[in-house]
XYZ file of C-alpha atoms in Angstrom:
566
model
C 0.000 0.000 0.000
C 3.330 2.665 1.097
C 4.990 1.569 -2.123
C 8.200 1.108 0.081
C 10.802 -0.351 -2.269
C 12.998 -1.652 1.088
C 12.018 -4.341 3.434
C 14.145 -5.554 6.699
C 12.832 -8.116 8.650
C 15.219 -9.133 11.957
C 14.506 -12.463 12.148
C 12.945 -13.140 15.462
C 10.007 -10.689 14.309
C 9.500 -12.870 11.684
C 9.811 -16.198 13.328
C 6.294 -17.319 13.718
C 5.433 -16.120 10.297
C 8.225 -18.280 8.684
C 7.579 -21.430 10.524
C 4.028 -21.139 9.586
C 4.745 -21.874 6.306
C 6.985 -24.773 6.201
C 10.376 -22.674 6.752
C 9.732 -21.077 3.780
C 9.645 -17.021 2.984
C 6.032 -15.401 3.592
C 4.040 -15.490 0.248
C 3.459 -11.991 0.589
C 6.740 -10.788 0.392
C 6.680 -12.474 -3.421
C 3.569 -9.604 -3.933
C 5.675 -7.008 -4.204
C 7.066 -6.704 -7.484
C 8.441 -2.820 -6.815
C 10.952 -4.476 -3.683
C 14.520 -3.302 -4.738
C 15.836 -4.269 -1.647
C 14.961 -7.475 1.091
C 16.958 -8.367 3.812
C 15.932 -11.021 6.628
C 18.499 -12.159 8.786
C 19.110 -14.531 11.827
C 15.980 -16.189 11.450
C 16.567 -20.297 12.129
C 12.919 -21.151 10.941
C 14.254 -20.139 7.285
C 15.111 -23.194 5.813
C 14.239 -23.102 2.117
C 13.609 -19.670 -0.214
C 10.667 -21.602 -2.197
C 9.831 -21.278 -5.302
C 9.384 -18.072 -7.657
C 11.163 -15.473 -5.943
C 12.577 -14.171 -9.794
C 9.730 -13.933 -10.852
C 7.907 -12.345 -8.304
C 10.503 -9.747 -7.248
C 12.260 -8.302 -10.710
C 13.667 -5.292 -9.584
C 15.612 -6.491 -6.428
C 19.549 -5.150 -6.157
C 19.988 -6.190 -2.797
C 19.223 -9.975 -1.658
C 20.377 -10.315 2.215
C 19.684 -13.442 4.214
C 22.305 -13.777 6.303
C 22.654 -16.278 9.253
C 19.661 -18.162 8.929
C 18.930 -21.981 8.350
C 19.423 -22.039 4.665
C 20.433 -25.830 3.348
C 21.985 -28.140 2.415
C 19.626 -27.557 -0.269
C 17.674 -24.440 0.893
C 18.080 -22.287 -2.160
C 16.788 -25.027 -4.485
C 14.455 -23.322 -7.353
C 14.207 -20.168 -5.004
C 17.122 -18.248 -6.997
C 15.684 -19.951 -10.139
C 15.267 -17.461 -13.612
C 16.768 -14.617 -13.834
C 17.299 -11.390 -11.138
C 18.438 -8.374 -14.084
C 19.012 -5.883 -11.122
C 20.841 -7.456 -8.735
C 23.819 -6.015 -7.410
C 24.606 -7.743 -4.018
C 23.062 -11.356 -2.790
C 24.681 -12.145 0.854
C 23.729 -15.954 1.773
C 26.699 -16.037 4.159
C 26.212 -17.684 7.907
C 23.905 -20.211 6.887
C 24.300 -24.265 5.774
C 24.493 -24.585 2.157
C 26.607 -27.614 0.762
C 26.967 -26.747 -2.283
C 25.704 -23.686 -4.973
C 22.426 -24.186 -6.448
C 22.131 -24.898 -10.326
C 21.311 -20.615 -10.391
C 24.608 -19.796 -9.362
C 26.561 -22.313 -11.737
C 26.377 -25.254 -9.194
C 27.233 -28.992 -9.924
C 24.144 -29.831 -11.389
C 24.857 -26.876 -14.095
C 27.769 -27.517 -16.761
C 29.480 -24.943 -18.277
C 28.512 -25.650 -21.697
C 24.741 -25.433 -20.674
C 25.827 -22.583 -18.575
C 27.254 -20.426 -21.675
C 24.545 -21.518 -23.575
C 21.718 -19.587 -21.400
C 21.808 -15.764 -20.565
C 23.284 -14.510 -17.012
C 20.786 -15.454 -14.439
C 22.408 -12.502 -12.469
C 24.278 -10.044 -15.218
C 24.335 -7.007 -12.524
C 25.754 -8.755 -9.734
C 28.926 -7.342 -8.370
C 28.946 -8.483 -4.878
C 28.608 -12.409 -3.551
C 28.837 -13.251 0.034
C 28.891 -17.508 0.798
C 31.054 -16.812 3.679
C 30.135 -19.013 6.689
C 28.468 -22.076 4.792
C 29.405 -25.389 4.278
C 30.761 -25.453 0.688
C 33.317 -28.281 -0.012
C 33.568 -27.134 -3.520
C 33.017 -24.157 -6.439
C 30.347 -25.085 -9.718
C 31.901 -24.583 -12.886
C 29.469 -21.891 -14.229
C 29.582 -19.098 -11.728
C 31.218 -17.393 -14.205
C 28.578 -17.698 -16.936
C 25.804 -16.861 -13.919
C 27.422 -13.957 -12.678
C 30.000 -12.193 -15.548
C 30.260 -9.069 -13.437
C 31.231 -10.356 -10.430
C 33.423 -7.981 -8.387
C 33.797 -9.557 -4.929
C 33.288 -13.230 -3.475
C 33.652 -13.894 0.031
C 34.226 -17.133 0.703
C 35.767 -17.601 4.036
C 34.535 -19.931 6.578
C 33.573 -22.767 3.883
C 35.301 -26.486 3.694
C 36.978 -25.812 0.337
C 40.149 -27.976 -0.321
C 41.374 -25.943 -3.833
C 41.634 -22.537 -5.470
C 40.576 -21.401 -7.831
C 39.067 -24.881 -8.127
C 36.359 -25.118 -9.892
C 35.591 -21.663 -9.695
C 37.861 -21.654 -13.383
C 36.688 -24.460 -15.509
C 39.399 -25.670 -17.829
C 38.441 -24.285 -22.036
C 36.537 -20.988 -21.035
C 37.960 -17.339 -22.098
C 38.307 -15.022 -19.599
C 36.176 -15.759 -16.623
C 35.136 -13.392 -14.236
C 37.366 -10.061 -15.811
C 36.294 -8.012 -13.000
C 36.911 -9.647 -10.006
C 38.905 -7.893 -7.568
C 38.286 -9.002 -4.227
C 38.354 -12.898 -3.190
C 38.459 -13.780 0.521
C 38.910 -17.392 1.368
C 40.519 -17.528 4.797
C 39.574 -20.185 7.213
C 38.839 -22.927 4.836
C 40.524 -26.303 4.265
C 42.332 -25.223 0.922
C 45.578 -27.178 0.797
C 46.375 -26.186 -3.035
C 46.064 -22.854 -4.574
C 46.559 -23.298 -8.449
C 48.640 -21.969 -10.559
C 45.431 -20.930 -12.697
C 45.087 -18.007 -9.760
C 46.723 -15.466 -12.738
C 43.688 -16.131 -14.850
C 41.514 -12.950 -12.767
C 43.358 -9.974 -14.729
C 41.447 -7.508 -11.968
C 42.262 -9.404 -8.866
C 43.591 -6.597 -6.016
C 43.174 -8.169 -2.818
C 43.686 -12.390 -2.101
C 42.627 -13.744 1.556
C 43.967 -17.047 1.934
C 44.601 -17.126 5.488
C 44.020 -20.414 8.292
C 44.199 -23.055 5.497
C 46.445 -25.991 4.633
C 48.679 -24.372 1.769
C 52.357 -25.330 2.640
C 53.682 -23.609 -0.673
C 52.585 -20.285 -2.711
C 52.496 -20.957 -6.736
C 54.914 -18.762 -8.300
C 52.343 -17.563 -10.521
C 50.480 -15.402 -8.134
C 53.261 -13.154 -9.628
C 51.825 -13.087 -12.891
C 48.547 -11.504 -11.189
C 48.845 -8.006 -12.700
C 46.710 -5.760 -10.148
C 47.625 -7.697 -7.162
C 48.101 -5.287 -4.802
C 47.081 -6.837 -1.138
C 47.106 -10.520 -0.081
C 47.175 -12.401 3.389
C 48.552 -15.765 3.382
C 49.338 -16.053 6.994
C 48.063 -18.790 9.281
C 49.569 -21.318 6.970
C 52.309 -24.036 7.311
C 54.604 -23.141 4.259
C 57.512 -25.075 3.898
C 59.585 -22.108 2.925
C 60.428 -20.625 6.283
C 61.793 -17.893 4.503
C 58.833 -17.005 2.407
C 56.510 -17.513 5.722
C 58.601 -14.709 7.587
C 57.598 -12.440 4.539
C 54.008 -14.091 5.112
C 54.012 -12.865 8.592
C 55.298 -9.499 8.525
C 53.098 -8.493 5.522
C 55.623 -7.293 2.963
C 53.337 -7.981 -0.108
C 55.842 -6.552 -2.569
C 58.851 -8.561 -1.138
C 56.640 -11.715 -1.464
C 56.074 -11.163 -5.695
C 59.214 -10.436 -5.777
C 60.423 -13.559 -4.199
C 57.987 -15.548 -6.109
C 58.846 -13.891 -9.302
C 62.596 -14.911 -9.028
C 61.557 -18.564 -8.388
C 62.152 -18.829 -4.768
C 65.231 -20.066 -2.706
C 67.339 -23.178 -4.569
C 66.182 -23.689 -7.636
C 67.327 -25.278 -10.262
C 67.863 -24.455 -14.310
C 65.226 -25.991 -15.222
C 62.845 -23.770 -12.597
C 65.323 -20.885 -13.633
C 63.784 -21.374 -17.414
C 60.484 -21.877 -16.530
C 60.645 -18.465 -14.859
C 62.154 -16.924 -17.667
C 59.280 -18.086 -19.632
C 56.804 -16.873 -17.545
C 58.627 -13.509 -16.974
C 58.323 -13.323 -21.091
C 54.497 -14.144 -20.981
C 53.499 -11.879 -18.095
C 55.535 -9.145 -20.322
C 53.800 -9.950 -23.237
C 50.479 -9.211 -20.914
C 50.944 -6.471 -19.718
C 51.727 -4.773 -23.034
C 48.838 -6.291 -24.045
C 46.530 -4.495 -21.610
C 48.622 -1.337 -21.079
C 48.651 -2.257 -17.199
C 52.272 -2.275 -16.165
C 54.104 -1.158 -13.174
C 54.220 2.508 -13.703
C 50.686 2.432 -14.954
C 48.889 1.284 -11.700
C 50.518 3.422 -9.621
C 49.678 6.527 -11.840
C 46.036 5.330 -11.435
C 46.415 4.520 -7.749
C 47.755 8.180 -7.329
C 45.102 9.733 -9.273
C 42.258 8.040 -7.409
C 40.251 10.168 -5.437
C 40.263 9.691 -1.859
C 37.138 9.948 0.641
C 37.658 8.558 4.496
C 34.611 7.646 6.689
C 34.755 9.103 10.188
C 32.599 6.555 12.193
C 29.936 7.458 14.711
C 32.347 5.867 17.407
C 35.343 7.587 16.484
C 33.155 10.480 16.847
C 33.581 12.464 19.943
C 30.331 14.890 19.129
C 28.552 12.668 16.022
C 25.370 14.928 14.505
C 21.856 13.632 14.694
C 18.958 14.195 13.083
C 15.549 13.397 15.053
C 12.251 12.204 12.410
C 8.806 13.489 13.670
C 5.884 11.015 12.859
C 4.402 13.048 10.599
C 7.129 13.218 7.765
C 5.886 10.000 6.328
C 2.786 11.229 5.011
C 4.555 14.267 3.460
C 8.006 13.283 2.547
C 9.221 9.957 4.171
C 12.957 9.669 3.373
C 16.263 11.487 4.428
C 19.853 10.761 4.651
C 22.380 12.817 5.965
C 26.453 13.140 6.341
C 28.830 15.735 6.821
C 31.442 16.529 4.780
C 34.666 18.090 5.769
C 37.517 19.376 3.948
C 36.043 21.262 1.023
C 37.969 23.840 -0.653
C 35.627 26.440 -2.712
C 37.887 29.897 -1.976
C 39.876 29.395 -5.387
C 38.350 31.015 -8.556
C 35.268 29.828 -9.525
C 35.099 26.585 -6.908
C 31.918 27.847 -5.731
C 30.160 28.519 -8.801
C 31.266 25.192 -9.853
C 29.879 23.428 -6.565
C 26.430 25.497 -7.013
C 26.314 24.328 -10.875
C 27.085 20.413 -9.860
C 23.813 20.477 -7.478
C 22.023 22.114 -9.973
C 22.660 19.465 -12.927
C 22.070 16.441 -10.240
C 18.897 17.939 -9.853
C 18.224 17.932 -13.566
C 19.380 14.851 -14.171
C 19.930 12.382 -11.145
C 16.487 14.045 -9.168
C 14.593 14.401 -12.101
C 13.702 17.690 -11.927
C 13.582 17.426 -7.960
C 10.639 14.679 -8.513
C 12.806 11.900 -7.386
C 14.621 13.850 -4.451
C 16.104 16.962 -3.514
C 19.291 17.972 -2.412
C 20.486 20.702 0.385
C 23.519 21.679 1.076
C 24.758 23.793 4.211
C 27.613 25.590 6.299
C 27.801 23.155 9.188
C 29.287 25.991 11.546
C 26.190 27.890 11.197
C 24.279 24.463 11.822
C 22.880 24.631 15.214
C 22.417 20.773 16.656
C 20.606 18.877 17.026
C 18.188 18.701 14.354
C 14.439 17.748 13.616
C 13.082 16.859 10.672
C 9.373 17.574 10.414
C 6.438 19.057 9.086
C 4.547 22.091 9.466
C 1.318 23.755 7.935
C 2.496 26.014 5.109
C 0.592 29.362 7.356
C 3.057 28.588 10.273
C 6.283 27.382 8.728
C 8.857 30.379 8.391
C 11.902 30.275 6.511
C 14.461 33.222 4.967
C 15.186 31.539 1.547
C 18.050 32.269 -0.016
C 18.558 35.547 -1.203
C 15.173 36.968 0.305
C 13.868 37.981 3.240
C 11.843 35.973 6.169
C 8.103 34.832 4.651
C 5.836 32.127 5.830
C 5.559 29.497 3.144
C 2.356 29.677 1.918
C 3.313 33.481 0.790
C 6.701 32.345 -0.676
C 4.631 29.767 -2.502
C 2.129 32.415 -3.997
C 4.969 34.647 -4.616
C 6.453 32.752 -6.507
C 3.309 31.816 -8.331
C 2.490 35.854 -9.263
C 6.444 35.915 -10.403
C 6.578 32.373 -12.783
C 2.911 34.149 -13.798
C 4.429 37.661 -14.860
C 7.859 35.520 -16.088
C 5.506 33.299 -19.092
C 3.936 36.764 -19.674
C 7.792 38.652 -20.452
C 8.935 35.347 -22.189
C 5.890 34.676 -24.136
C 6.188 30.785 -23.009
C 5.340 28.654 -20.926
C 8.079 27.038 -19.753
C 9.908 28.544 -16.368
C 13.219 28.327 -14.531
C 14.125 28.801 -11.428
C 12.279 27.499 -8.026
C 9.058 28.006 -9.859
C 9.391 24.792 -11.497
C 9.221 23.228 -8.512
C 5.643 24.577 -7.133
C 3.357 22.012 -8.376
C 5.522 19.138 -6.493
C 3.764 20.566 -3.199
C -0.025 20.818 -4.333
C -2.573 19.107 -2.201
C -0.181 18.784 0.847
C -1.527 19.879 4.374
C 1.479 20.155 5.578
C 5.307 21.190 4.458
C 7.914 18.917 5.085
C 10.911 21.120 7.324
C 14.886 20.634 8.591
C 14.534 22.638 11.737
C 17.403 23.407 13.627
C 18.380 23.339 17.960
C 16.641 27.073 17.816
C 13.093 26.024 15.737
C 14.881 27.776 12.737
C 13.806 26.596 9.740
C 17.166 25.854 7.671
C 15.395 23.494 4.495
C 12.472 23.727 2.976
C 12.544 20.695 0.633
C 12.064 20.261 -2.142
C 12.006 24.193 -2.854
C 14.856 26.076 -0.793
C 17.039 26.161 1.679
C 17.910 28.893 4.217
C 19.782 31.807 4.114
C 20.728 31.518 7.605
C 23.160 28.215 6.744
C 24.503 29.517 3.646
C 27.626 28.516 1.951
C 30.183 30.763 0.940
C 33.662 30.957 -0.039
C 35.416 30.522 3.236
C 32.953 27.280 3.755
C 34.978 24.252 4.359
C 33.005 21.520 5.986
C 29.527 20.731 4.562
C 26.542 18.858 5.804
C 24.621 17.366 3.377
C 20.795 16.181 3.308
C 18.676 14.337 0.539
C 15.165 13.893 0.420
C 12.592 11.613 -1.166
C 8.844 10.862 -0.737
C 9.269 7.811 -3.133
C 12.811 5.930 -2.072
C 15.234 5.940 0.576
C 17.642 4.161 -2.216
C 16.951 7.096 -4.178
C 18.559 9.427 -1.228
C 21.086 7.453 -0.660
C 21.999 6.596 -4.354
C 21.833 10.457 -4.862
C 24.078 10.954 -2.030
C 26.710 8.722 -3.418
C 26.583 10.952 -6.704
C 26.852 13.962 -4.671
C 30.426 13.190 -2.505
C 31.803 11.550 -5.910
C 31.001 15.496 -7.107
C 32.229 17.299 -4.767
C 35.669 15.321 -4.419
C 35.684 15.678 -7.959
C 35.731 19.471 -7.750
C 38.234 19.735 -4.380
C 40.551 17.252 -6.891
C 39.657 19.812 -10.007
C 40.128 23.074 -7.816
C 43.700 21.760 -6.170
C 44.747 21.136 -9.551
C 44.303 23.653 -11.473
C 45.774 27.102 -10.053
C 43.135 29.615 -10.060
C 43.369 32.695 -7.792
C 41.360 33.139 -4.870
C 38.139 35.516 -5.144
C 38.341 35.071 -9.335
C 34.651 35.236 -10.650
C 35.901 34.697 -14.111
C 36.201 31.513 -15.878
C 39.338 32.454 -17.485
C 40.842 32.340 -14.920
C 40.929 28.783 -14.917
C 43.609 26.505 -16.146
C 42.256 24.076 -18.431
C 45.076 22.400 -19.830
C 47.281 19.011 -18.848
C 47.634 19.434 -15.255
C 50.320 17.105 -12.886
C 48.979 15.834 -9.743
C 48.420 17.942 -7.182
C 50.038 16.163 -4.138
C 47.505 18.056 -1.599
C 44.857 16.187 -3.783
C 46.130 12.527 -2.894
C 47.293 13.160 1.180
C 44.270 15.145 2.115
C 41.297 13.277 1.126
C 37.500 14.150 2.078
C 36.185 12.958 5.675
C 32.357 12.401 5.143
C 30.825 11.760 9.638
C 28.536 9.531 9.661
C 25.066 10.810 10.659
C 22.041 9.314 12.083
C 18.422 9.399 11.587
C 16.468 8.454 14.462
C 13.017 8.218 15.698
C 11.009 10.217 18.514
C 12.377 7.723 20.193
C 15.900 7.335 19.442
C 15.406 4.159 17.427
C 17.758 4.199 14.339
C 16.210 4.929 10.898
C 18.826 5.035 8.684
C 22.899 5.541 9.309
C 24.687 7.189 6.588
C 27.250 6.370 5.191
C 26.599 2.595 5.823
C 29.238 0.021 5.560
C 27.633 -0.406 2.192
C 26.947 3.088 1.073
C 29.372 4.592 -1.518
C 29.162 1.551 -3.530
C 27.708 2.637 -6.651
C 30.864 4.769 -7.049
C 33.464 2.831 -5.843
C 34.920 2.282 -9.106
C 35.472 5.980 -9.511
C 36.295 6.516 -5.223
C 38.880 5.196 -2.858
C 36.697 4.576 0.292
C 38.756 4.638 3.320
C 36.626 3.011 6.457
C-alpha cells in the first residue's frame, strides 16, 4: 500500500510467520514486485527460499539473508530465472553444501551454462562466507560475468581457484577484484590463480597451503594478499608471510624462490616473457597502476564511534505522510575559496537535480555551512501558514506566501517570455499541491534551515570561506533514491576539491578564465588530504535508528570511480 521499495525483517520478528509456512519465505513478500531491496536475517525457521522469488521480485539489487537456516539444499528453485538488477546477494552464515544450479552449481555444466543468458548479469557483490561449501560449480562465471567480490571464508573448500575456473573458457570473471577465502581447508592454490586480470586483494589465510604458486606473480593488479596462518615449507617465504611485505613476497615468487634449479630458472624466464607480453597487451604495467592509484580520489569515513560529538537528526511522525525519506552526512575538507570553486559546486547540485532528481521529482538535495548548523536537528512538518523560513537571497516569509509569490512571479515571467516554460524554483511549485502540511529541517533554535524540495535557508549559507559541509537528501518515493543520490553527490564534490587543487586559479576570481584548463600534474595536496564524510544518524522520537549514513555499504555505486577509506 506505502509503495516502500525496502524491506528488513530481523529475524525473530518474523519467526512465527516463517515457521508457519513450512520454513519457507512469507508469500506476501513475493507480492511485491516494486521491492529493490529485502533483507531477513538470523531467522533459524528459514530453511528453504521456495519457489518463484525471480519472478515475483524483478527489480531487487539487494538480496540479504544472512545467518539463517538455509540448506543443504535451501536455495533449491528459489534463486531460479533470472534477477536483471541485482547487485549484491549475501547468503553467508547459513548451511548450504553446495551452490544451487542458479549460481553455476554442480548440477549446471558450463557448456549449458554459456549456452543460457546470465541469471544474475548485474551482480557485483557475492557473500557464501560461513556455509558449508566443499567445492566451487563450474558456471559461476557464466551466472554472474560481473562479479566484483566473493567472500568465501569460513567454507570447507580444499582448492583454489578450483572449480571456480573451468578448464576451455575465455576469460572468466574479468572483473573480479576481491576474493576472501581464509579459514577454509584449501591445501592447493593453483597456478590458474593469474587467470583474474582484476584481482587486487587475495585472503587465503588459516588453510592448509604449505607452498605459494609462483604464478600469483603473474597476477597483474595484485596489490594486497594475506597468506598467513599457513604451514609453508619455505620458512623464509613464511617470515615475509608474517610481517606483511606484499611486494617482497612477488618479488620472491617472481625470481623462483630459494634453490632452484635451471630448469625452474627457465620456466621463470618463460613466464617472466608471458606476463611481459600481458601487460603490453593491456597497457597495465608497473608505472601504470601506480599513476592510477595516485590519481584516485580519496574519501575517508569518520565513524559514529570515532566520533567524539557525532550529529543527529531526530524524524517526527508526521514526515511519512509528506516526505518519508532522508539521509544525511557531513562533509569536511572542502575547498571552494579558489576562482570559480563555488560557482562550480552550485552548478554540480544544480545538474544532479536535472538529471539524477529528475527535476527534484525523485529527491532533492540541500547543502549547508555546518558551523552555522545549530544541533541537534528535527526533521518535520509544518502547515504552510506557520512554517517560516528566509530563503536564499530573500527575506523571512511564511511558506504559503513564498509559494504564492512565486506563483504571481513564474505568472508575470511566461507573460515577459511569451512561453510557458519557467526556470528557477518556480518549477518546482506544483511538487507541493494538495499537501496539508510542508515537510521542514529545523534546527536546535526552531529555525527553519530546508524547505525541501524548494529552498534552503539563508541563515546556513555557503560561501567561499565554507569548508566543511553537511549534506541532506530527500525523497517521498525511495530511501535508495537518497542514498543513491548521495553517493553521486560526494563523488562530485571530491571531484571538484581534486579539479580546484589542480588547477591554479586565484582566490576571489569570478571569471572563468581564470581557470587553467590544460594538462595538469597531480596535485600532491589532492592525494594526502582526502575528504572525511561523519557519519550521521536518523532516528526516531524515540531514538530508534532509521537510517545511518554512510553505511558500511553506502558509496558503492561509485566505488569504481572513489577510494573509500573506512
Amino acid at each position: 500500500r506505502e509503495r516502500r521499495r525496502e524491506l528488513v525483517l530481523p529475524g525473530p520478528a518474523v519467526a512465527e510467520r516463517v515457521a508457519a509456512g513450512g520454513g519457507r519465505l512469507p508469500a506476501p513478500l513475493l507480492a511485491l514486485p516494486l521491492l529493490q531491496s529485502l533483507e531477513l536475517s538470523g531467522c533459524p525457521a528459514l530453511r528453504e527460499l521456495g519457489p518463484g522469488l525471480a519472478a515475483a521480485l524483478p527489480a531487487l539489487h539487494t538480496l540479504v539473508l544472512r545467518g539463517n537456516a538455509l540448506g543443504p539444499a535451501g536455495l533449491g528453485t528459489g534463486l531460479g530465472g533470472q534477477l536483471p538488477a541485482l547487485r549484491l546477494l549475501d547468503l553467508s552464515g547459513n548451511g548450504l553444501e553446495e551452490l544451487p544450479a542458479a549460481l553455476g552449481g554442480a548440477a549446471e555444466s558450463p557448456a549449458v551454462a554459456s549456452a543460457v543468458p546470465a541469471a544474475f548479469p548485474q551482480l557485483r557483490s557475492l557473500n557464501l562466507s560461513g556455509n558449508r561449501l566443499r567445492e566451487l560449480g563450474p558456471g559461476l562465471a557464466g551466472a554472474a560475468p560481473q562479479l566484483q567480490s566473493l567472500l568465501l571464508s569460513g567454507n570447507r573448500l580444499r582448492a583454489l581457484p578450483g572449480g571456480l575456473l573451468p578448464p576451455g573458457t575465455a576469460g572468466p570473471f574479468p572483473l573480479l577484484s576481491r576474493l576472501e577465502a581464509a579459514d577454509n581447508e584449501v591445501e592447493e592454490l593453483g597456478a590458474d590463480i593469474a587467470a583474474l586480470p582484476a584481482l587486487k586483494s587475495l585472503d587465503v589465510a588459516n588453510n592448509q597451503l604449505r607452498e605459494l604458486p609462483a604464478a600469483l606473480a603473474d597476477c597483474p593488479r595484485l596489490k594486497e594478499a594475506n597468506f598467513r596462518g599457513n604451514q609453508l615449507k619455505d620458512k623464509r617465504l613464511e617470515k615475509m608471510v608474517n610481517g606483511c611485505q606484499m611486494k617482497a613476497i612477488l618479488e620472491y615468487l617472481r625470481a623462483g624462490g630459494r634453490g632452484k634449479g635451471k630448469g625452474e630458472s627457465a620456466r621463470e624466464e618463460a613466464r617472466k616473457k608471458k606476463r611481459e607480453k600481458q601487460q603490453q597487451k593491456d597497457g597495465r604495467d608497473g608505472e601504470q597502476d601506480e599513476l592510477e592509484e595516485a590519481s584516485k580520489l580519496l574519501v575517508k569515513v569518520l565513524h559514529i564511534s570515532e566520533n567524539p560529538a557525532p550529529l543527529v537528526v531526530k524524524a517526527t511522525p508526521g514526515v511519512r505522510d509528506v516526505r518519508a525519506f532522508i539521509v544525511c552526512c557531513v562533509l569536511r575538507g572542502v575547498n571552494l575559496r579558489p576562482g570559480n570553486a563555488l560557482r562550480r559546486f552550485l552548478s554540480l547540485q544544480t545538474k544532479l537535480h536535472e538529471d539524477l532528481c529528475e527535476k527534484r521529482t525523485a529527491a532533492t538535495i540541500a547543502t549547508h555551512d555546518l558551523q552555522l548548523v545549530k544541533a541537534p536537528l528535527t526533521y518535520d512538518v509544518q502547515p504552510p501558514d506557520q512554517l517560516k523560513i528566509t530563503p536564499l537571497g530573500r527575506k523571512e516569509i511564511k511558506a504559503k506566501d513564498l509559494l504564492r509569490q512565486l506563483q504571481l512571479e513564474a505568472e508575470e515571467q511566461r507573460k515577459q517570455k511569451k512561453r510557458q516554460n519557467i526556470s528557477g524554483l518556480h518549477r518546482y511549485l506544483q511538487l507541493l499541491d494538495g499537501k496539508d502540511n510542508y515537510p521542514c529541517l529545523l534546527d536546535a533554535e526552531g529555525a527553519v534551515i530546508s524547505f525541501p524540495p524548494i529552498t534552503n535557508s539563508e541563515k546556513t549559507k555557503i560561501r567561499k570561506d565554507t569548508q566543511d559541509l553537511f549534506l541532506e537528501v530527500t525523497s517521498d518515493s525511495s530511501l535508495q533514491i537518497c542514498k543513491d543520490v548521495m553517493d553521486t553527490l560526494i563523488l562530485k564534490i571530491a571531484e571538484l576539491n581534486r579539479f580546484t587543487s589542480e588547477n591554479k586559479e586565484h582566490s576571489g576570481s569570478d571569471d572563468d578564465s581564470h581557470a587553467h584548463h590544460g594538462p595538469v600534474s597531480l596535485s600532491p595536496l589532492a592525494v594526502t588530504s582526502p575528504l572525511v564524510v561523519e557519519q550521521v544518524r536518523v532516528v526516531d522520537t524515540d531514538g530508534n535508528l532509521k537510517v545511518l549514513y554512510p553505511s558500511k555499504t553506502d558509496l558503492a555505486t561509485v566505488s569504481s570511480l572513489l577510494t573509500v577509506l573506512r
